[in-house]
């Protein structure tokens, strides 16, 4: 009998288990599959070990970096190479994204790279944000509504929408301001314009520091979490599919386990909210033409771009120097898709060639994985606690922060700060 039963051994379940164990609770983690980590995973391509899931994390709030440091990985946190991201537009052309922007929202609406991206007329419309009364958009709930009202449809559709699609797998009108960019709403209300809000946030977080990774892969978080759980005496059961879950127990293989239940897996509750399926295709190619990183760190794709199904491409070996050091001159590319395309690898090869604008050369290895992204849950089910994407939304910072907060709430006054 454990004090707490955690159903699901993804990153949220492991983080919650560690936090609860530190608070003195006896914890058992039940994972239905044969491995822990969920969407933090690794795969091997051509003898190179790469992240199969998240390969970077947002620096906002310092949540993930703080956990990594507590796990002994603080010295392994690395920034990406200082390369621009590119945009593949609806007309099939490509250009580098404006340098001083946040989620595509420009801090200087009439900058030359903004004008090149959306045209002079649209840039002048965006510049009106500086003179529009501050109350306009002050009550906006979604990022789309805020940008549309302050800067107009061109900034929203041509700059913001492709980035939100690539980062959050949704549209600006479906993502809240706080989820898309924590701190943006407060900065807008404080500064009185979206332009000054973005400029303020960018000054606090200089270019290149919005995301970071971990040398050897973000999946190393899972390795270190498991090492801590073993040290703290947490039992982790693999292949333990929950047959019945209540707030006070779990049925597994005919055995009834008792304890307070924390659900860290999608699909456990009967009224589960359908989520999205995301497919990631990784290609390892021998293509000297890519040595010059013709599209910087990667390409975001407008939703109606002709002939391309991918929503984003990451040039992994250009973005992460530690990968390039281990690649032996080969290039790793990762393309993301909504759901799973037919003939995923061939589709990815065709899309990559079009997005990068150069021949891909010889395909050395490839892998395709489909992840199911849980939709956020808006209410409790039978009094059970939920962590993971169903409770927090997407993004490592959101998932880890929410899991630790839920564990702290369960512990009450028992949790002492980590030293």
Coordinates of C-alpha atoms in Angstrom, one line a residue:
X1 CA 0.0 0.0 0.0
X2 CA 1.4 3.4 -1.0
X3 CA 0.3 6.8 0.1
X4 CA 0.0 8.0 -3.5
X5 CA -0.5 6.1 -6.8
X6 CA 0.5 7.9 -10.0
X7 CA -1.2 6.5 -13.1
X8 CA 1.2 7.3 -16.0
X9 CA 5.0 7.5 -16.1
X10 CA 5.4 10.4 -18.5
X11 CA 7.4 13.4 -17.5
X12 CA 4.5 14.8 -15.5
X13 CA 4.1 11.6 -13.5
X14 CA 7.8 11.3 -12.8
X15 CA 8.1 15.0 -11.7
X16 CA 5.1 14.6 -9.4
X17 CA 6.5 11.3 -8.0
X18 CA 9.8 12.9 -7.2
X19 CA 8.2 15.9 -5.5
X20 CA 6.0 13.7 -3.4
X21 CA 8.8 11.4 -2.4
X22 CA 10.8 14.5 -1.3
X23 CA 7.9 15.4 0.9
X24 CA 8.1 12.0 2.6
X25 CA 5.2 10.2 0.8
X26 CA 5.4 6.6 -0.3
X27 CA 4.8 6.6 -4.0
X28 CA 4.1 4.0 -6.7
X29 CA 4.1 4.9 -10.4
X30 CA 2.0 2.7 -12.8
X31 CA 3.0 2.9 -16.5
X32 CA 1.1 0.9 -19.0
X33 CA 3.9 0.8 -21.6
X34 CA 7.4 -0.8 -21.4
X35 CA 9.2 2.6 -20.8
X36 CA 8.8 5.8 -18.9
X37 CA 9.1 9.3 -20.2
X38 CA 6.1 9.6 -22.4
X39 CA 6.8 12.2 -25.1
X40 CA 10.3 12.6 -23.9
X41 CA 12.0 9.7 -25.7
X42 CA 15.2 8.9 -27.6
X43 CA 15.9 7.2 -30.9
X44 CA 19.0 6.2 -32.8
X45 CA 19.5 7.2 -36.4
X46 CA 22.7 6.2 -38.2
X47 CA 24.4 5.6 -34.8
X48 CA 23.5 9.1 -33.5
X49 CA 21.3 9.3 -30.4
X50 CA 18.6 12.0 -30.8
X51 CA 15.5 13.2 -29.0
X52 CA 12.5 11.6 -30.4
X53 CA 10.2 14.0 -28.7
X54 CA 10.8 17.5 -27.3
X55 CA 14.3 18.7 -28.2
X56 CA 14.2 22.1 -26.5
X57 CA 12.3 24.0 -23.8
X58 CA 11.2 27.6 -23.2
X59 CA 13.3 29.6 -20.7
X60 CA 10.4 31.6 -19.5
X61 CA 10.0 31.3 -15.7
X62 CA 13.1 29.2 -15.5
X63 CA 10.9 26.2 -14.5
X64 CA 12.6 23.5 -16.7
X65 CA 16.1 24.9 -16.2
X66 CA 15.5 24.9 -12.5
X67 CA 14.5 21.2 -12.5
X68 CA 17.4 20.3 -14.7
X69 CA 19.8 22.0 -12.3
X70 CA 18.3 20.2 -9.3
X71 CA 18.8 17.0 -11.3
X72 CA 22.5 17.7 -11.8
X73 CA 22.1 18.8 -15.5
X74 CA 22.6 22.6 -15.0
X75 CA 26.0 22.6 -16.6
X76 CA 24.6 20.7 -19.6
X77 CA 22.0 23.3 -20.6
X78 CA 23.0 24.8 -24.0
X79 CA 21.6 27.5 -26.3
X80 CA 20.8 26.9 -29.9
X81 CA 23.1 28.2 -32.6
X82 CA 22.4 31.9 -33.3
X83 CA 20.6 31.3 -36.6
X84 CA 17.3 32.8 -37.7
X85 CA 14.1 30.7 -38.3
X86 CA 12.5 31.0 -41.7
X87 CA 9.0 31.2 -42.9
X88 CA 7.6 29.3 -45.9
X89 CA 4.7 31.5 -47.0
X90 CA 1.4 30.8 -48.7
X91 CA 2.7 31.8 -52.1
X92 CA 5.6 29.3 -51.8
X93 CA 8.3 31.9 -51.2
X94 CA 10.6 31.8 -48.1
X95 CA 12.2 34.5 -46.0
X96 CA 13.8 34.8 -42.6
X97 CA 11.4 35.8 -39.8
X98 CA 11.8 39.3 -38.4
X99 CA 14.6 39.4 -35.9
X100 CA 13.0 41.5 -33.2
X101 CA 9.7 39.7 -32.8
X102 CA 7.9 37.5 -30.2
X103 CA 5.8 34.7 -31.7
X104 CA 5.9 36.7 -34.9
X105 CA 4.6 39.9 -33.3
X106 CA 7.1 42.7 -34.3
X107 CA 8.6 45.1 -31.8
X108 CA 9.3 47.5 -34.7
X109 CA 6.4 47.3 -37.1
X110 CA 8.1 49.3 -39.9
X111 CA 11.4 47.5 -39.7
X112 CA 12.8 46.5 -43.1
X113 CA 12.4 42.8 -42.4
X114 CA 8.8 43.2 -41.3
X115 CA 8.0 45.2 -44.5
X116 CA 9.7 42.5 -46.6
X117 CA 7.5 39.9 -44.9
X118 CA 4.1 41.6 -45.0
X119 CA 4.4 44.6 -47.2
X120 CA 4.5 48.4 -46.5
X121 CA 0.7 48.9 -46.2
X122 CA 0.3 46.0 -43.6
X123 CA 3.4 47.2 -41.7
X124 CA 1.9 50.7 -41.5
X125 CA -1.4 49.2 -40.2
X126 CA 0.6 47.3 -37.5
X127 CA 2.4 50.6 -36.5
X128 CA -1.0 52.0 -35.6
X129 CA -0.8 49.9 -32.5
X130 CA 1.3 52.7 -31.0
X131 CA -1.6 55.2 -31.2
X132 CA -4.6 53.0 -30.8
X133 CA -6.1 53.5 -27.3
X134 CA -4.8 51.1 -24.7
X135 CA -8.2 49.7 -23.9
X136 CA -8.5 48.2 -27.4
X137 CA -7.8 44.5 -27.0
X138 CA -7.4 44.8 -23.2
X139 CA -10.1 42.2 -22.7
X140 CA -9.0 39.8 -25.4
X141 CA -8.7 36.2 -24.3
X142 CA -6.9 34.7 -27.3
X143 CA -3.7 35.6 -28.9
X144 CA -5.5 35.9 -32.3
X145 CA -8.0 38.4 -31.0
X146 CA -5.3 40.6 -29.4
X147 CA -3.0 40.7 -32.4
X148 CA -5.9 41.2 -34.9
X149 CA -7.2 44.2 -32.9
X150 CA -3.9 45.8 -32.2
X151 CA -1.9 45.1 -35.4
X152 CA -4.3 43.9 -38.0
X153 CA -4.9 40.7 -40.0
X154 CA -1.6 40.6 -42.0
X155 CA 0.6 40.3 -38.9
X156 CA -1.7 37.7 -37.5
X157 CA -2.1 35.6 -40.6
X158 CA 1.3 35.9 -42.2
X159 CA 3.6 36.0 -39.2
X160 CA 1.9 34.9 -36.0
X161 CA -0.2 32.0 -37.3
X162 CA 2.6 29.9 -38.8
X163 CA 4.6 30.2 -35.6
X164 CA 1.7 29.3 -33.3
X165 CA 0.9 26.4 -35.6
X166 CA 4.5 25.1 -35.4
X167 CA 4.9 25.6 -31.7
X168 CA 1.5 24.9 -30.2
X169 CA -0.1 22.8 -33.0
X170 CA -3.1 25.1 -33.1
X171 CA -4.3 28.5 -34.4
X172 CA -3.9 31.9 -32.6
X173 CA -7.7 32.0 -32.2
X174 CA -7.6 28.8 -30.2
X175 CA -4.7 29.6 -27.9
X176 CA -5.0 31.8 -24.9
X177 CA -2.6 34.8 -24.5
X178 CA -1.3 33.4 -21.2
X179 CA -0.6 30.0 -22.7
X180 CA 1.0 31.3 -25.9
X181 CA 3.3 33.7 -24.1
X182 CA 3.1 34.0 -20.3
X183 CA 3.8 37.6 -19.4
X184 CA 2.6 39.1 -22.7
X185 CA -0.8 40.2 -21.3
X186 CA 0.7 41.9 -18.2
X187 CA 3.3 43.6 -20.4
X188 CA 0.6 44.9 -22.8
X189 CA -1.5 46.2 -19.9
X190 CA 1.6 47.8 -18.4
X191 CA 3.0 49.3 -21.6
X192 CA -0.2 50.3 -23.3
X193 CA 0.7 48.9 -26.7
X194 CA 1.6 45.5 -28.1
X195 CA 4.7 46.9 -29.7
X196 CA 6.1 48.2 -26.5
X197 CA 5.0 45.0 -24.7
X198 CA 7.0 42.8 -27.1
X199 CA 10.0 45.2 -26.9
X200 CA 9.9 45.0 -23.1
X201 CA 9.8 41.2 -23.1
X202 CA 12.6 41.0 -25.7
X203 CA 14.8 43.3 -23.7
X204 CA 14.4 41.0 -20.7
X205 CA 15.0 37.9 -22.8
X206 CA 17.6 38.7 -25.5
X207 CA 17.5 37.1 -28.9
X208 CA 18.6 33.4 -28.8
X209 CA 17.6 32.9 -25.2
X210 CA 13.9 32.1 -25.6
X211 CA 14.6 28.4 -25.9
X212 CA 17.5 26.1 -24.8
X213 CA 18.3 22.4 -24.9
X214 CA 20.4 19.9 -23.0
X215 CA 23.6 18.5 -24.4
X216 CA 22.9 14.8 -25.2
X217 CA 19.2 15.5 -25.4
X218 CA 16.3 16.8 -23.3
X219 CA 15.4 13.1 -22.7
X220 CA 18.2 13.1 -20.1
X221 CA 15.7 14.7 -17.8
X222 CA 14.0 11.3 -17.7
X223 CA 17.2 9.5 -16.9
X224 CA 18.0 11.7 -14.0
X225 CA 14.4 11.7 -12.7
X226 CA 14.5 7.9 -12.7
X227 CA 17.8 7.9 -10.8
X228 CA 16.3 10.1 -8.1
X229 CA 13.1 7.9 -7.9
X230 CA 15.3 4.8 -7.3
X231 CA 17.3 6.7 -4.7
X232 CA 14.1 7.8 -2.9
X233 CA 12.5 4.3 -3.0
X234 CA 9.7 5.1 -5.4
X235 CA 8.3 1.9 -7.0
X236 CA 7.9 2.2 -10.8
X237 CA 5.9 -0.6 -12.5
X238 CA 6.1 -1.0 -16.2
X239 CA 3.4 -2.8 -18.2
X240 CA 0.9 -1.9 -15.4
X241 CA -2.2 -0.9 -17.3
X242 CA -4.9 0.6 -15.1
X243 CA -8.1 -1.3 -15.5
X244 CA -10.1 0.8 -13.1
X245 CA -9.3 4.1 -11.5
X246 CA -11.0 5.9 -8.6
X247 CA -9.8 8.7 -6.3
X248 CA -8.7 6.1 -3.7
X249 CA -7.3 3.2 -5.7
X250 CA -6.3 1.5 -9.0
X251 CA -7.1 -1.9 -10.3
X252 CA -4.1 -3.4 -12.1
X253 CA -4.0 -7.0 -13.4
X254 CA -6.7 -8.1 -11.0
X255 CA -4.9 -6.5 -8.1
X256 CA -6.5 -3.6 -6.1
X257 CA -4.0 -1.0 -5.1
X258 CA -5.0 1.6 -2.5
X259 CA -3.8 5.1 -2.2
X260 CA -4.5 8.7 -3.2
X261 CA -4.6 8.8 -7.0
X262 CA -2.9 11.3 -9.3
X263 CA -3.7 10.7 -13.0
X264 CA -0.8 11.5 -15.3
X265 CA -2.0 9.7 -18.4
X266 CA -4.5 10.7 -21.1
X267 CA -7.4 8.5 -21.6
X268 CA -7.9 7.3 -18.0
X269 CA -11.1 9.3 -17.2
X270 CA -14.3 8.2 -18.9
X271 CA -15.0 11.7 -20.2
X272 CA -11.6 12.2 -21.8
X273 CA -11.4 15.2 -24.1
X274 CA -10.1 14.3 -27.6
X275 CA -6.6 15.7 -28.3
X276 CA -4.4 16.0 -31.4
X277 CA -2.1 13.5 -33.1
X278 CA 1.3 14.9 -34.1
X279 CA 3.7 12.9 -36.2
X280 CA 7.4 13.7 -36.1
X281 CA 9.6 12.4 -39.0
X282 CA 13.3 12.5 -38.6
X283 CA 15.6 12.2 -41.6
X284 CA 19.4 11.7 -41.5
X285 CA 20.8 12.7 -44.9
X286 CA 24.2 13.0 -46.6
X287 CA 23.8 16.5 -48.1
X288 CA 26.8 18.8 -48.3
X289 CA 24.4 21.5 -49.6
X290 CA 23.0 21.8 -46.1
X291 CA 26.4 22.7 -44.6
X292 CA 25.6 26.4 -45.1
X293 CA 22.2 26.1 -43.3
X294 CA 20.3 27.7 -46.1
X295 CA 17.2 28.0 -43.9
X296 CA 18.8 28.8 -40.6
X297 CA 17.6 26.7 -37.7
X298 CA 14.5 25.6 -39.5
X299 CA 11.3 26.6 -41.3
X300 CA 7.8 27.3 -40.1
X301 CA 5.0 26.7 -42.7
X302 CA 1.9 28.8 -43.5
X303 CA -1.2 26.6 -43.3
X304 CA -2.1 27.1 -46.9
X305 CA 1.4 26.8 -48.4
X306 CA 1.0 24.9 -51.7
X307 CA 2.5 21.4 -52.0
X308 CA 3.7 21.1 -48.4
X309 CA 2.0 19.0 -45.7
X310 CA 4.6 19.6 -42.9
X311 CA 3.8 22.4 -40.5
X312 CA 7.4 22.9 -39.5
X313 CA 11.0 21.7 -40.2
X314 CA 13.9 21.8 -37.7
X315 CA 17.4 21.5 -39.1
X316 CA 18.7 19.7 -36.0
X317 CA 22.4 19.7 -36.8
X318 CA 22.3 23.4 -37.6
X319 CA 20.3 24.3 -34.5
X320 CA 22.3 22.2 -32.0
X321 CA 26.1 22.3 -32.3
X322 CA 26.4 19.2 -30.0
X323 CA 24.4 17.2 -32.5
X324 CA 26.6 18.4 -35.4
X325 CA 29.7 17.4 -33.4
X326 CA 28.4 13.8 -33.3
X327 CA 26.9 13.6 -36.8
X328 CA 30.1 13.0 -38.8
X329 CA 29.1 15.5 -41.4
X330 CA 25.6 14.1 -41.9
X331 CA 22.5 16.3 -41.4
X332 CA 19.5 15.5 -39.2
X333 CA 16.2 17.1 -40.1
X334 CA 12.9 16.8 -38.3
X335 CA 9.5 17.6 -39.8
X336 CA 6.2 17.7 -37.9
X337 CA 2.8 16.9 -39.2
X338 CA -0.8 17.1 -37.9
X339 CA -1.8 13.4 -37.7
X340 CA 0.2 10.9 -39.8
X341 CA 0.8 11.4 -43.5
X342 CA 0.7 8.4 -45.9
X343 CA 4.2 7.2 -46.7
X344 CA 5.6 9.5 -44.0
X345 CA 9.3 9.2 -44.8
X346 CA 8.8 9.9 -48.5
X347 CA 6.4 12.7 -47.8
X348 CA 9.0 14.2 -45.4
X349 CA 11.8 13.9 -48.0
X350 CA 9.7 15.8 -50.6
X351 CA 8.6 18.5 -48.1
X352 CA 12.2 18.9 -46.8
X353 CA 13.6 19.4 -50.3
X354 CA 11.0 22.1 -51.0
X355 CA 11.3 23.9 -47.7
X356 CA 15.1 23.9 -47.7
X357 CA 15.4 24.8 -51.4
X358 CA 18.4 22.5 -52.0
X359 CA 18.8 18.8 -53.0
X360 CA 18.6 16.5 -50.0
X361 CA 21.2 14.0 -51.2
X362 CA 21.3 10.4 -49.9
X363 CA 19.0 9.3 -47.2
X364 CA 21.0 7.5 -44.5
X365 CA 18.3 6.7 -42.0
X366 CA 14.8 7.8 -41.0
X367 CA 12.3 7.3 -38.3
X368 CA 8.6 8.3 -37.9
X369 CA 6.8 8.6 -34.5
X370 CA 3.2 9.7 -33.8
X371 CA 2.4 11.3 -30.5
X372 CA -1.1 11.9 -29.1
X373 CA -1.3 15.3 -27.5
X374 CA -3.9 15.5 -24.7
X375 CA -6.4 18.3 -24.7
X376 CA -6.5 20.5 -21.6
X377 CA -9.1 19.4 -19.1
X378 CA -11.4 22.2 -17.8
X379 CA -12.8 20.4 -14.7
X380 CA -12.0 17.6 -12.2
X381 CA -13.3 14.1 -12.7
X382 CA -14.6 12.2 -9.7
X383 CA -12.3 14.4 -7.5
X384 CA -9.1 13.0 -9.1
X385 CA -6.0 15.2 -9.6
X386 CA -4.7 15.4 -13.1
X387 CA -1.2 16.3 -14.2
X388 CA 0.4 16.3 -17.7
X389 CA -1.0 18.0 -20.8
X390 CA -4.6 17.2 -19.7
X391 CA -4.1 19.4 -16.8
X392 CA -1.6 22.0 -17.9
X393 CA -1.7 22.3 -21.7
X394 CA 1.4 21.7 -23.9
X395 CA 5.0 22.7 -23.3
X396 CA 7.6 21.3 -20.9
X397 CA 7.5 24.4 -18.8
X398 CA 3.7 24.2 -18.4
X399 CA 3.7 20.5 -17.7
X400 CA 6.5 20.5 -15.2
X401 CA 5.3 23.6 -13.4
X402 CA 1.8 22.2 -13.1
X403 CA 3.0 18.8 -11.9
X404 CA 5.1 20.3 -9.1
X405 CA 2.3 22.6 -8.1
X406 CA -0.2 19.7 -7.8
X407 CA 2.3 17.7 -5.8
X408 CA 2.9 20.6 -3.5
X409 CA -0.9 21.1 -3.1
X410 CA -1.2 17.4 -2.1
X411 CA 1.6 17.7 0.4
X412 CA 0.3 20.9 1.9
X413 CA 2.7 22.2 4.5
X414 CA 4.9 19.1 4.4
X415 CA 7.0 20.1 1.5
X416 CA 10.3 21.9 2.3
X417 CA 12.2 23.8 -0.4
X418 CA 15.0 21.8 -2.1
X419 CA 18.5 22.8 -1.2

